[in-house]
Each structure stands twice: as structure tokens, then as C-alpha cells.
mmCIF file of C-alpha atoms and ligand atoms in Angstrom:
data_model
loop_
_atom_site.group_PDB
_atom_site.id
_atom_site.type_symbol
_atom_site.label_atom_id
_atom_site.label_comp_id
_atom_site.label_asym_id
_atom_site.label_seq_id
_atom_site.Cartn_x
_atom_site.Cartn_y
_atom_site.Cartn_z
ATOM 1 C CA UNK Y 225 -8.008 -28.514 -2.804
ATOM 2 C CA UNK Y 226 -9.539 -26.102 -0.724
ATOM 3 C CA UNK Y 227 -7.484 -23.169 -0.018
ATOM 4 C CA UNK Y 228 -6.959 -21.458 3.041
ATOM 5 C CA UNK Y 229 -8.521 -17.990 2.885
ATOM 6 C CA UNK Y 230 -5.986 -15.201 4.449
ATOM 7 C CA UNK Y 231 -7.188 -12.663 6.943
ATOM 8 C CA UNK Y 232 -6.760 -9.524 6.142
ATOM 9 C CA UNK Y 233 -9.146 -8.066 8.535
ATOM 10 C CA UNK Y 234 -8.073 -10.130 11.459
ATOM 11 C CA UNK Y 235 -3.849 -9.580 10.551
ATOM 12 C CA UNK Y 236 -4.709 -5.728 10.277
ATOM 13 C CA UNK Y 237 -6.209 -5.986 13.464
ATOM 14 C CA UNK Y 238 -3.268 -7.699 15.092
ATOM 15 C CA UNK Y 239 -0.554 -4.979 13.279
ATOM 16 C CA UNK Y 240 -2.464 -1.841 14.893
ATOM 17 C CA UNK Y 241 -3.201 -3.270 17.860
ATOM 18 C CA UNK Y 242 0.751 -3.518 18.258
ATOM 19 C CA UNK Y 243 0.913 0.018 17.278
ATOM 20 C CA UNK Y 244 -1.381 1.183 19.949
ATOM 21 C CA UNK Y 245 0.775 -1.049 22.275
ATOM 22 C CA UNK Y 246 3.584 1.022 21.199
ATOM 23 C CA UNK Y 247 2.700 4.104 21.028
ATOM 24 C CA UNK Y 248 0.809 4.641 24.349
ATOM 25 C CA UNK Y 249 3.777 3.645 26.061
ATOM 26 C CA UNK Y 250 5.671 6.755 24.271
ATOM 27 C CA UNK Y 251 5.694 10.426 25.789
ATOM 28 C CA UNK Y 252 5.432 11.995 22.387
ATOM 29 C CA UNK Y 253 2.611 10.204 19.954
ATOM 30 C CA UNK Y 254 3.233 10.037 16.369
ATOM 31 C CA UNK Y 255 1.114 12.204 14.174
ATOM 32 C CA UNK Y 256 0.127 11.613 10.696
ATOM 33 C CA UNK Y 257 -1.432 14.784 8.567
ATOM 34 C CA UNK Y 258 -3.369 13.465 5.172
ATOM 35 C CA UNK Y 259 -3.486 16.429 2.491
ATOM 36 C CA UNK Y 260 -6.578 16.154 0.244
ATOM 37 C CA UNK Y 261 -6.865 18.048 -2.963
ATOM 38 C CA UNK Y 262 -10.547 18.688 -4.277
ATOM 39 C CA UNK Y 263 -13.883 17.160 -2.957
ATOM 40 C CA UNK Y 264 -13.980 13.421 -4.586
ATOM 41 C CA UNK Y 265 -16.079 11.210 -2.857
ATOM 42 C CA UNK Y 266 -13.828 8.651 -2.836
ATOM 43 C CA UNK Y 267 -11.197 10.493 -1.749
ATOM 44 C CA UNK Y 268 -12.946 11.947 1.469
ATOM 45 C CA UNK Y 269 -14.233 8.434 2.662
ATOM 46 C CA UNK Y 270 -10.443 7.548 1.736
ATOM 47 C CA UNK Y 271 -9.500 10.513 4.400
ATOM 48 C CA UNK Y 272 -12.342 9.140 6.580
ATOM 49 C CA UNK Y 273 -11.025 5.690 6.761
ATOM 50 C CA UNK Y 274 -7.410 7.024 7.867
ATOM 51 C CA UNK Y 275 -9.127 9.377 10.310
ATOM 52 C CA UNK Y 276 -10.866 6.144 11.999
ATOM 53 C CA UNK Y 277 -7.240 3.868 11.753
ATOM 54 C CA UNK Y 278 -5.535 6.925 13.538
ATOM 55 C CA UNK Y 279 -8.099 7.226 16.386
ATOM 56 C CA UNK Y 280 -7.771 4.080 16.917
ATOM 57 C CA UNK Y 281 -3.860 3.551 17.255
ATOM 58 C CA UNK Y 282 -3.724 6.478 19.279
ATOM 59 C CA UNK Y 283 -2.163 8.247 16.527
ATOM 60 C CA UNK Y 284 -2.112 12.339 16.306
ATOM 61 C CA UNK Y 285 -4.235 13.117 13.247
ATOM 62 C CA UNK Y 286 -4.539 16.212 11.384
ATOM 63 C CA UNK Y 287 -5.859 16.759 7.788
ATOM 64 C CA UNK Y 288 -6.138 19.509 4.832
ATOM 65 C CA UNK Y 289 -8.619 19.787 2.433
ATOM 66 C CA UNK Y 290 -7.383 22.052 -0.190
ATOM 67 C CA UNK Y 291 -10.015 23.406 -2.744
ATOM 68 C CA UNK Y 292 -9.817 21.261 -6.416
ATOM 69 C CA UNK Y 293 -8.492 24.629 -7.839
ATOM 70 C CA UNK Y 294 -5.479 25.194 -5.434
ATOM 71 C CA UNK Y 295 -2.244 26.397 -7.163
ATOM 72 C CA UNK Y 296 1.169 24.577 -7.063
ATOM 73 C CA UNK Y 297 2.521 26.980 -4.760
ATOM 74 C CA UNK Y 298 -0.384 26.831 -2.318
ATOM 75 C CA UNK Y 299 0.008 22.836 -2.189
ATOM 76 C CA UNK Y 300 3.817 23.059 -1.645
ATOM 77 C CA UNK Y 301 3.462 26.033 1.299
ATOM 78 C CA UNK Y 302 0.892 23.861 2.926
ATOM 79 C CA UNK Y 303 3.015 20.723 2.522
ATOM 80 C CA UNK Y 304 6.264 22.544 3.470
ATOM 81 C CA UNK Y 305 4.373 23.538 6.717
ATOM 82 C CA UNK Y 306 3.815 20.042 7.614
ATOM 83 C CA UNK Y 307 7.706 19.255 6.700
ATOM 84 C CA UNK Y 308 8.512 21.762 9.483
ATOM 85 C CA UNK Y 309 6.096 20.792 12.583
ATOM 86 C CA UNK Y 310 7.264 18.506 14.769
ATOM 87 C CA UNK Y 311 3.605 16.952 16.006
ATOM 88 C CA UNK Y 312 3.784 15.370 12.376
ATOM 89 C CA UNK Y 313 5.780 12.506 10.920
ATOM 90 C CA UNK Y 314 3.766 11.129 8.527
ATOM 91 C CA UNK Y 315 2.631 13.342 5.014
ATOM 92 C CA UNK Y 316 0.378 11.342 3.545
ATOM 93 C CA UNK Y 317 -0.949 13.398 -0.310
ATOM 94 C CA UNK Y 318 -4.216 11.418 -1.921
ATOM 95 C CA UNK Y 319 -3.390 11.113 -5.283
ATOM 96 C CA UNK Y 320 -3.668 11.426 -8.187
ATOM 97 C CA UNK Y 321 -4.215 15.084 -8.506
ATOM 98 C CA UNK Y 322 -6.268 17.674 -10.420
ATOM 99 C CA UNK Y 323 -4.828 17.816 -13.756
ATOM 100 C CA UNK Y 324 -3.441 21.437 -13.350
ATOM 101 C CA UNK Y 325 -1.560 20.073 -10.680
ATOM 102 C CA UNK Y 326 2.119 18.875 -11.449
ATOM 103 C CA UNK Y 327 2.108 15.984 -9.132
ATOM 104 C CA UNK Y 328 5.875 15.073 -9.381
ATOM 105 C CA UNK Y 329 7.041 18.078 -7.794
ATOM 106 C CA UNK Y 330 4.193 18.039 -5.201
ATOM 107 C CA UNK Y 331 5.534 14.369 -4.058
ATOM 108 C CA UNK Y 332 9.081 15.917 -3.962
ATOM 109 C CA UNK Y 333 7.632 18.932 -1.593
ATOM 110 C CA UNK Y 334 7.187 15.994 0.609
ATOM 111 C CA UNK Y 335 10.470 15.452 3.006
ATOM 112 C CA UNK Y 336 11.345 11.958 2.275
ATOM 113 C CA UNK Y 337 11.714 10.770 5.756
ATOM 114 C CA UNK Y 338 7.943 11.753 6.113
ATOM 115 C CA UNK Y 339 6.795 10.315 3.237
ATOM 116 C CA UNK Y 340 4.813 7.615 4.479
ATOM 117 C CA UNK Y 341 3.255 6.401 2.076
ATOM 118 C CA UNK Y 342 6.853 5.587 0.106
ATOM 119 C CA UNK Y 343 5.758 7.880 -2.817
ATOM 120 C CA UNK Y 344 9.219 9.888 -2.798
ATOM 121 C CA UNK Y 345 11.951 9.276 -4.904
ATOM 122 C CA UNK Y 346 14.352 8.796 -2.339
ATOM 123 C CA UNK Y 347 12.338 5.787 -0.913
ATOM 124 C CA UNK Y 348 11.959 3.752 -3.744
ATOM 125 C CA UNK Y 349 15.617 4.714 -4.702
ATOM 126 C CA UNK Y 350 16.212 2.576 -0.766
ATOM 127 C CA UNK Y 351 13.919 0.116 -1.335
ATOM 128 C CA UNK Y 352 15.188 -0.966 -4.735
ATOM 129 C CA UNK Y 353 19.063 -1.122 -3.287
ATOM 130 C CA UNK Y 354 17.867 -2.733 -0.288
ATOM 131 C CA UNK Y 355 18.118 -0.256 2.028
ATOM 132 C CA UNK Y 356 15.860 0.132 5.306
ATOM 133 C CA UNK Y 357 13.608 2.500 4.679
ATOM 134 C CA UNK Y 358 10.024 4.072 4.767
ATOM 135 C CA UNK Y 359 8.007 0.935 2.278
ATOM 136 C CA UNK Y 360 5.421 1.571 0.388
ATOM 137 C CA UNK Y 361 1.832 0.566 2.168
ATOM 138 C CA UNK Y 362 0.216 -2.310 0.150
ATOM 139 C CA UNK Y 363 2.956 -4.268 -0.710
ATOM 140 C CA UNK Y 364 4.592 -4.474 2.288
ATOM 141 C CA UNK Y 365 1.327 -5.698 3.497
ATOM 142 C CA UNK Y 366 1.118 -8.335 0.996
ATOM 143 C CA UNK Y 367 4.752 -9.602 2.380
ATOM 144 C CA UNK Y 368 3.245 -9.478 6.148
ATOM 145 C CA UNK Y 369 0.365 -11.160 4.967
ATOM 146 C CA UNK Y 370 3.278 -13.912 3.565
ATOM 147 C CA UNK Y 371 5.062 -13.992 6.508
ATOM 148 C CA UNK Y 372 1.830 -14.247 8.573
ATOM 149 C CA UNK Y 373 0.666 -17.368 6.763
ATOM 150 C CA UNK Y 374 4.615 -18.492 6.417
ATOM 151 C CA UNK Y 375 4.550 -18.660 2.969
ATOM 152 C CA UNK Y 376 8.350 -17.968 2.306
ATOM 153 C CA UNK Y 377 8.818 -16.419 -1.375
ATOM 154 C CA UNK Y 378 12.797 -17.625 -0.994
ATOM 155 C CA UNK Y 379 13.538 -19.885 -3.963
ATOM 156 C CA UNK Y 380 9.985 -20.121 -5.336
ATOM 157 C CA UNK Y 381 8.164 -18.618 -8.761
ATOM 158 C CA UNK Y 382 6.749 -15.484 -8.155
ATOM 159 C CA UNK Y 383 4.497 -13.436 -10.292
ATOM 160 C CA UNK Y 384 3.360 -10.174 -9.998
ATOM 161 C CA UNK Y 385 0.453 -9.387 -12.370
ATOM 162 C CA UNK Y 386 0.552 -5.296 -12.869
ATOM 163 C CA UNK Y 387 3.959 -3.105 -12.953
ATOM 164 C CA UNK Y 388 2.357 0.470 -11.572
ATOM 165 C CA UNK Y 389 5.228 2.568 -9.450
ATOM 166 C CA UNK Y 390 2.817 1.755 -6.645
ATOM 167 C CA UNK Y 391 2.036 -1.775 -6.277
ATOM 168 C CA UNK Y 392 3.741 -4.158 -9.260
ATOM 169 C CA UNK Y 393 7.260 -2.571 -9.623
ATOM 170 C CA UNK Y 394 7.414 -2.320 -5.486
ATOM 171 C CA UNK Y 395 6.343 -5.746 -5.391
ATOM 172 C CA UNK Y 396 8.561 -7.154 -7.169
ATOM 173 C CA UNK Y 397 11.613 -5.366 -5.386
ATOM 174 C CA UNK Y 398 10.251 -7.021 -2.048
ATOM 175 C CA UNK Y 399 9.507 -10.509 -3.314
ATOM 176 C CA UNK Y 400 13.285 -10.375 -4.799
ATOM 177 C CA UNK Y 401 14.605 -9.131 -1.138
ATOM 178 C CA UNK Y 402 12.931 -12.301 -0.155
ATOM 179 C CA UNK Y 403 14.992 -14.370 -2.610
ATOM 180 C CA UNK Y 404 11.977 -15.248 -4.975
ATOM 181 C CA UNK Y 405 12.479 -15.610 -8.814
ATOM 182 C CA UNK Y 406 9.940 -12.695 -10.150
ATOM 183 C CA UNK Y 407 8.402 -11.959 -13.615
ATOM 184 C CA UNK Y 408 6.355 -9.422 -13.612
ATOM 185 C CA UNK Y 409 3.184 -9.217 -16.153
ATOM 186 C CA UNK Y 410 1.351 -6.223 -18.000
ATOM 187 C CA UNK Y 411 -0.532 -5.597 -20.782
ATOM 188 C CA UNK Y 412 2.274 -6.580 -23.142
ATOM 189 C CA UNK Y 413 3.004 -9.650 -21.428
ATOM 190 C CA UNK Y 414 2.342 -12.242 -24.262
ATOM 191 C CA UNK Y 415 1.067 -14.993 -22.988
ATOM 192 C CA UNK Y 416 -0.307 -14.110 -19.208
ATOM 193 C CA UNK Y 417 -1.851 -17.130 -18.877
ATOM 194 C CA UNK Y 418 1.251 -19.420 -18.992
ATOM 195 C CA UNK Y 419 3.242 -17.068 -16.880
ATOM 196 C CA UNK Y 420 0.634 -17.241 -13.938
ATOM 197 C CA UNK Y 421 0.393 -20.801 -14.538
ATOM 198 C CA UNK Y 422 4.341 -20.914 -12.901
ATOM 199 C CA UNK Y 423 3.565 -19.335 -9.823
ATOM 200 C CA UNK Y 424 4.347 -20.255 -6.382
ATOM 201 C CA UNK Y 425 2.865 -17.107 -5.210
ATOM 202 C CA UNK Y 426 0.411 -14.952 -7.622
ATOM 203 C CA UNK Y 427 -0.045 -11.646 -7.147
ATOM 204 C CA UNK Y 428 -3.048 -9.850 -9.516
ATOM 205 C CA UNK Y 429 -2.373 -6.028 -9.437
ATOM 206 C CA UNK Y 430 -4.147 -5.403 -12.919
ATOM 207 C CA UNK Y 431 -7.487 -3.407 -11.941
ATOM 208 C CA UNK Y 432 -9.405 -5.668 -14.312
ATOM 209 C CA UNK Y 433 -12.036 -7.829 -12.705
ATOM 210 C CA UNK Y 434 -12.046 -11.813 -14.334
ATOM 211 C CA UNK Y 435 -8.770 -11.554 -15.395
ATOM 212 C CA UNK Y 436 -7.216 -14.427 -13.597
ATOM 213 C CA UNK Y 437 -9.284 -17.317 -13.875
ATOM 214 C CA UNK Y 438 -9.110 -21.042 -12.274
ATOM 215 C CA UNK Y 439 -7.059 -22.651 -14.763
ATOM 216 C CA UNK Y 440 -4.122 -20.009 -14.321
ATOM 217 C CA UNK Y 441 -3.708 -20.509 -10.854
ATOM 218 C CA UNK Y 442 -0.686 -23.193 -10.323
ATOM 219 C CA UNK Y 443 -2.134 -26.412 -7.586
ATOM 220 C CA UNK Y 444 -1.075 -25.319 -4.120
ATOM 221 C CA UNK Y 445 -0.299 -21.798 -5.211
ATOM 222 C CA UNK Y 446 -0.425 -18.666 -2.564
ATOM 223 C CA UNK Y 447 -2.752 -16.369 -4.654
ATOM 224 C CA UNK Y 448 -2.896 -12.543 -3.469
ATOM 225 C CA UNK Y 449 -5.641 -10.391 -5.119
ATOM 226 C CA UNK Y 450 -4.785 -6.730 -4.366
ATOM 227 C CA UNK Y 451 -6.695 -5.310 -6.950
ATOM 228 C CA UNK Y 452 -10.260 -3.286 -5.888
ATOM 229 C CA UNK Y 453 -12.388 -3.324 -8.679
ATOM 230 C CA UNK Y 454 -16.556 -2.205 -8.618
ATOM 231 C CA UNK Y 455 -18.088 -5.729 -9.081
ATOM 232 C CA UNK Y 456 -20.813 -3.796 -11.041
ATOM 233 C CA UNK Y 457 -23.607 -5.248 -8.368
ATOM 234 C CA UNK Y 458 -22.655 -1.983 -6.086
ATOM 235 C CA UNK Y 459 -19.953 -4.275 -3.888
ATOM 236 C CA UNK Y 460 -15.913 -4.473 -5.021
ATOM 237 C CA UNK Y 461 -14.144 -7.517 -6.537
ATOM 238 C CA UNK Y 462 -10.489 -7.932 -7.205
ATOM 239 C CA UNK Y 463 -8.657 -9.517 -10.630
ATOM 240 C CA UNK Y 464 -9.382 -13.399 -9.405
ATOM 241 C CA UNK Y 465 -11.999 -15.377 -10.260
ATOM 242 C CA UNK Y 466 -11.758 -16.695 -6.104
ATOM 243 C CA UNK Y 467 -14.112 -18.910 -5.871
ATOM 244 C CA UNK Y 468 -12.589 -20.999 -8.935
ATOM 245 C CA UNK Y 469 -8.961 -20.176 -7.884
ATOM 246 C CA UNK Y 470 -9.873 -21.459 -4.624
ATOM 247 C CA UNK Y 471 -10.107 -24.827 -6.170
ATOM 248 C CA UNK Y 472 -6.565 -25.003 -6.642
ATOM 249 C CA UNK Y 473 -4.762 -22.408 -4.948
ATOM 250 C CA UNK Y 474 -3.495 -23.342 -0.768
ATOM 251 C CA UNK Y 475 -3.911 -19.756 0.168
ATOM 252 C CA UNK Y 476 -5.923 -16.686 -1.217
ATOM 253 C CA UNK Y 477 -6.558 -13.246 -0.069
ATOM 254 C CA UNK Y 478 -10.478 -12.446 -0.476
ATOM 255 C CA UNK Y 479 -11.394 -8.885 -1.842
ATOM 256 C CA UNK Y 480 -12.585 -7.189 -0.100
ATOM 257 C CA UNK Y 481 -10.791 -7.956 3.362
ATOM 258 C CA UNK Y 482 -7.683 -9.688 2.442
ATOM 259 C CA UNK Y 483 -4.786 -6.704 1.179
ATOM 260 C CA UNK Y 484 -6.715 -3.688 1.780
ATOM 261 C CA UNK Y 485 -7.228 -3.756 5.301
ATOM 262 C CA UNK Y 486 -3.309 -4.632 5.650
ATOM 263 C CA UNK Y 487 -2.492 -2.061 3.372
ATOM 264 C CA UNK Y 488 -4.577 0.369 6.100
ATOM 265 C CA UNK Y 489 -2.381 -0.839 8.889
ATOM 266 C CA UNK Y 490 0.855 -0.702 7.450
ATOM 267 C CA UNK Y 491 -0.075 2.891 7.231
ATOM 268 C CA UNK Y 492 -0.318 3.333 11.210
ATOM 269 C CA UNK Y 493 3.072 0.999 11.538
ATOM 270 C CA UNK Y 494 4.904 3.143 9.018
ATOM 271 C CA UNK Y 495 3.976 6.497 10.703
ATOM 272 C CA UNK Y 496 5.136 4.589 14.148
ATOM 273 C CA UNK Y 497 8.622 4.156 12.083
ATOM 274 C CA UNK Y 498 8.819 7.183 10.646
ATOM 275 C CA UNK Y 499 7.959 8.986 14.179
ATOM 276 C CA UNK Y 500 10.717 6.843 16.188
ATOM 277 C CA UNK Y 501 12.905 7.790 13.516
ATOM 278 C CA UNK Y 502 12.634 11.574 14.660
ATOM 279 C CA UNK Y 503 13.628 10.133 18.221
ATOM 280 C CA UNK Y 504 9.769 10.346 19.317
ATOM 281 C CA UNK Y 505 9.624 7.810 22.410
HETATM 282 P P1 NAP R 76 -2.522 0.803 -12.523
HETATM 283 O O1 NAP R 76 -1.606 1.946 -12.261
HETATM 284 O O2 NAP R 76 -3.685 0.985 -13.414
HETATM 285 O O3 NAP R 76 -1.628 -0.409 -13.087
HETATM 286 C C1 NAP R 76 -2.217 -1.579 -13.550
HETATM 287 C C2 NAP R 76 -1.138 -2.475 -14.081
HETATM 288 O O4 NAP R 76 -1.750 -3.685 -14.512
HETATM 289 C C3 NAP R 76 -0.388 -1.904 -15.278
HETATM 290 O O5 NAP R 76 0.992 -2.165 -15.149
HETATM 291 C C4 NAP R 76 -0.972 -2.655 -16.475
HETATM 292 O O6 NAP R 76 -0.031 -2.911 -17.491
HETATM 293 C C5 NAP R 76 -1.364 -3.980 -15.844
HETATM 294 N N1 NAP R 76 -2.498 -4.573 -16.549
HETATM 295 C C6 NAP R 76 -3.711 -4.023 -16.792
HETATM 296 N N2 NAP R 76 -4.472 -4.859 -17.530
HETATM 297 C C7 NAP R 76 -3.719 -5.949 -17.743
HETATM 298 C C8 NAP R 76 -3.951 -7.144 -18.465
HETATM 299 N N3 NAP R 76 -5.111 -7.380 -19.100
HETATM 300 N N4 NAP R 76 -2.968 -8.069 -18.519
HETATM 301 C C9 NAP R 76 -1.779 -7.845 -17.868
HETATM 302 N N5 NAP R 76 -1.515 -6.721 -17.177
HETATM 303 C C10 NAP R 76 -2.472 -5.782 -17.128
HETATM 304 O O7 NAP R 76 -3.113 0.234 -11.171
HETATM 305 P P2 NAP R 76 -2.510 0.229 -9.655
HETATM 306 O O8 NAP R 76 -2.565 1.592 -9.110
HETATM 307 O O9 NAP R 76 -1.241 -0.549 -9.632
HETATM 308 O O10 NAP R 76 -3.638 -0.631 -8.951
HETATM 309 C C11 NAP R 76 -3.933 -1.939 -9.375
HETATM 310 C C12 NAP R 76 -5.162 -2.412 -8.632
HETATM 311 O O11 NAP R 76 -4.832 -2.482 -7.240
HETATM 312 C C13 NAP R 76 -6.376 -1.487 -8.725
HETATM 313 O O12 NAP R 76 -7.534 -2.293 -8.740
HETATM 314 C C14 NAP R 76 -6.333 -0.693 -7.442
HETATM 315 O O13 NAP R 76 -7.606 -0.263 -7.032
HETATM 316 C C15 NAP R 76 -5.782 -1.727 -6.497
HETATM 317 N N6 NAP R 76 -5.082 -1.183 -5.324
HETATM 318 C C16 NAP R 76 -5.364 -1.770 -4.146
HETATM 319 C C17 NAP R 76 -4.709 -1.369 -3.009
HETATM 320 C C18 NAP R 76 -5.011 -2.052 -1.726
HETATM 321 O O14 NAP R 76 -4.786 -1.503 -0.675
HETATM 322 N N7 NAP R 76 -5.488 -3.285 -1.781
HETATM 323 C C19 NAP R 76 -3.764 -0.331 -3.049
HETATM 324 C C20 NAP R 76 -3.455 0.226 -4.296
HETATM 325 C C21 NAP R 76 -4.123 -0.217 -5.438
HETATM 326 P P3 NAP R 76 0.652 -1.738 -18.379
HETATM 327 O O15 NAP R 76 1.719 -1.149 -17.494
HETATM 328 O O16 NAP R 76 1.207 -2.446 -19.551
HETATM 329 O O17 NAP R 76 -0.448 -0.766 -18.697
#
């Protein structure tokens, strides 16, 4: 079978070109302020990236670069400042943080209906009873990447490879709000293999490269690879081996450009959300 290969790039493209739509018809743009502890290179082409994704969505953009040795205090006046102005609806923290740095109570510094990237409490407290809410960036874009192939989780076997507070456990609220039957796999998991073998849909949040191979993808399976892994040859790879997956699954995202550029864009939407929730228009 030869599997349809999702789009992440070109559904990405489609998401924040509706939020352009959107928000240069408002009087008052939304504005998104990224807070950036410390000078990883990562990190700052991280910031870059959500620099580029604001400019183009017509999105008010500011951003903080604290020094790697700023104290607890200093990170909660800054992010308290941004809880008070009005230009800014979205707090988005890069994490993790330096070590000294108690990142718990940083995250609850941030007010939860700014909390963008669905980091607070409060927002996976809604999203596990169902509530509408702020959701958290990449796996709502794995369910509009779904939805955009119509590949209805209701009533089918889904597993989510990977149960970290911000992709697996997430995950597997949505796919249940979508009526799926979930398991959800980690390192304790006893027999992986079999378990991904069930899926309808397969979704590899592990952060190990290789670890899904061809003969645990299901025939006709939906196969989601959000993992971003250094493929050791100076590109990225995700958890799937694609090109033998691809043999049997119908659909697969491709890493990179599959999740990751979704995940980018569900950034823009949920600072749109989070702004017309303030009664921006
Ligand atoms: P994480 O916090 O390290 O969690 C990894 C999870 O995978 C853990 O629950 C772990 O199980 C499980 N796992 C690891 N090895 C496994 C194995 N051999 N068998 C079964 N389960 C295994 O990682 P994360 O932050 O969730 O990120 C996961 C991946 O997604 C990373 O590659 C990351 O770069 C990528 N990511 C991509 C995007 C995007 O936009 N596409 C966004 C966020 C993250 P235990 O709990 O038992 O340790």
C-alpha cells in the first residue's frame, strides 16, 4: 500500500493564512510576547521561528531574553508585567529552564487565560474535563492534521506512543474527546510492539529514532510521527522507520514537515483565541 503522506507544511500554511484573514480585519491585533531564559542555541532559533510565524499573521510580537542566571523573582516580575499589558495575550515561556529555576511556579506566574501554549494547570485541568479552552500546540495540531485528512478517531484503536504532560498525556485526552479507544505506551509498556500493532491511528511521541518499525504499523493505519530526533547525518528524523511504515500505513506525517509546522500554527490560532477572548476585535 502506498500511504498518503500528510502535509504539514501546506495545512500550516492554510491555518495562518486564516489567521491573517482574521486578524487584519480586527481594530486591535493580537500580540504574543515569548520569554527566553539563557542563550541556548536552540532556544533562540526556537524564538526566531515564532518571531517569523508572528510577522507573518500580522501578529504583535514582543520578546525577553532574560540572562541564564536570572532569579525567580526577576522571571515572575517580568512575566507578571506581561499578565498586566493589554497589547499581549499570548505568554509563551521556552522551557525547560535553568536548573536554579523552579519552573512550576514560573508556569503558574503565567495567567492562565494567556497561557498559550496550554502549559498552566488550569488548562489541562479544562482540557481533561472537556472544557473549551486554551489546547496545548502540538497535539491539537495532530487532531487538525486528522480532521484535515478526515481520518475520524471516533470508534477506532488509538495509540499514543509517549505519556510526557506535553504531547502523550494531552493526546490522549483529545483522541478520547473524539470518541477513540486509547492506550497509551512508555517505557514500561510491555510489549510495544503488539500494542502499536492495534492501531487505527499511531501516534510515536517517544524521542527515540527507529523505534517504530514496519512490522508494527497496523495495514491501512493513520501513522503520526511527532517526535524530532537528530538523524545523526546533521538533518532530524522522528520515531518511524517512514519509509517502511509507508508500506503499510494509508496516511503518515513525514518528519520533518508533517506535526511541527502544525504545531507552529496552532501557536498563531491559539493567540487569535486567546486575544478574542479579551474582546480584541
Ligand atoms: P519526553 O518528555 O522525553 O517523553 C517521552 C515519552 O516517551 C515518555 O513518556 C517515555 O516513557 C516514552 N518513551 C521513551 N522511550 C520509549 C520506548 N523505548 N518505548 C516506549 N515509550 C518510550 O518527550 P516529549 O517532550 O513528549 O517529546 C517527545 C518527542 O516529540 C521528542 O522527540 C520531541 O522533540 C518531540 N516534540 C515535537 C513537537 C512538534 O512540534 N512536532 C513538539 C513537542 C515535542 P516514560 O514516561 O516511561 O519515560
Amino acid at each position: 500500500m502506498a500511504a498518503v503522506v500528510m502535509d504539514g507544511k501546506a495545512l500550516a500554511a492554510k491555518i495562518k493564512g486564516d489567521v491573517r484573514l482574521q486578524v487584519e480585519g480586527m481594530e486591535r491585533r493580537p500580540g504574543l510576547a515569548v520569554v527566553l531564559v539563557g542563550e541556548d542555541p536552540a532556544a533562540l532559533s526556537y524564538e526566531a521561528g515564532k518571531q517569523r510565524d508572528c510577522r507573518q499573521c500580522g501578529i504583535y510580537y514582543d520578546t525577553f531574553r532574560l540572562p541564564g542566571e536570572v532569579s525567580q523573582e526577576e522571571l515572575a516580575e517580568v512575566i507578571q508585567s506581561l499578565n498586566d499589558r493589554e497589547d499581549i495575550d499570548g505568554i509563551l515561556l521556552l522551557l525547560p529552564l535553568p536548573r536554579h529555576l523552579d519552573q512550576r511556579r514560573a508556569v503558574l506566574a503565567i495567567r492562565a487565560d494567556k497561557d498559550v501554549d496550554c502549559v498552566h494547570p488550569a488548562n489541562m485541568g479544562d482540557l481533561v474535563l472537556g472544557m473549551d479552552s486554551l489546547r496545548p500546540c502540538t497535539p491539537a495540531g495532530v487532531m487538525r492534521l486528522l480532521e484535515e485528512y478526515q481520518i475520524d478517531p471516533g470508534g477506532r484503536r488509538c495509540v499514543v506512543v509517549g505519556r510526557s504532560n506535553i504531547v502523550g498525556k494531552p493526546q490522549a485526552m483529545l483522541l478520547l474527546q473524539k470518541h477513540g479507544t486509547v492506550t497509551v505506551c512508555h517505557t514500561r509498556t510491555s510489549d510495544l510492539a503488539a500494542e502499536c500493532r492495534q492501531a487505527d491511528i499511531l501516534v510515536a511521541a517517544a524521542g527515540r529514532p527507529g523505534l517504530i518499525t514496519g512490522d508494527m504499523v497496523k495495514e491501512g493505519a493513520a501513522v503520526i510521527d511527532v517526535s524530532i530526533n537528530p538523524d545523526g547525518q546533521g538533518g532530524l528524523c522522528g520515531d518511524v522507520d517512514f519509509a517502511a511504515a509507508a508500506e503499510h500505513a494509508a496516511f503518515i506525517t513525514p518528519v520533518p514537515g508533517g506535526v511541527g509546522p502544525v504545531t507552529r500554527a496552532m501557536l498563531m490560532e491559539n493567540t487569535l483565541r486567546a486575544a478574542l477572548r479579551h474582546g480584541k476585535r
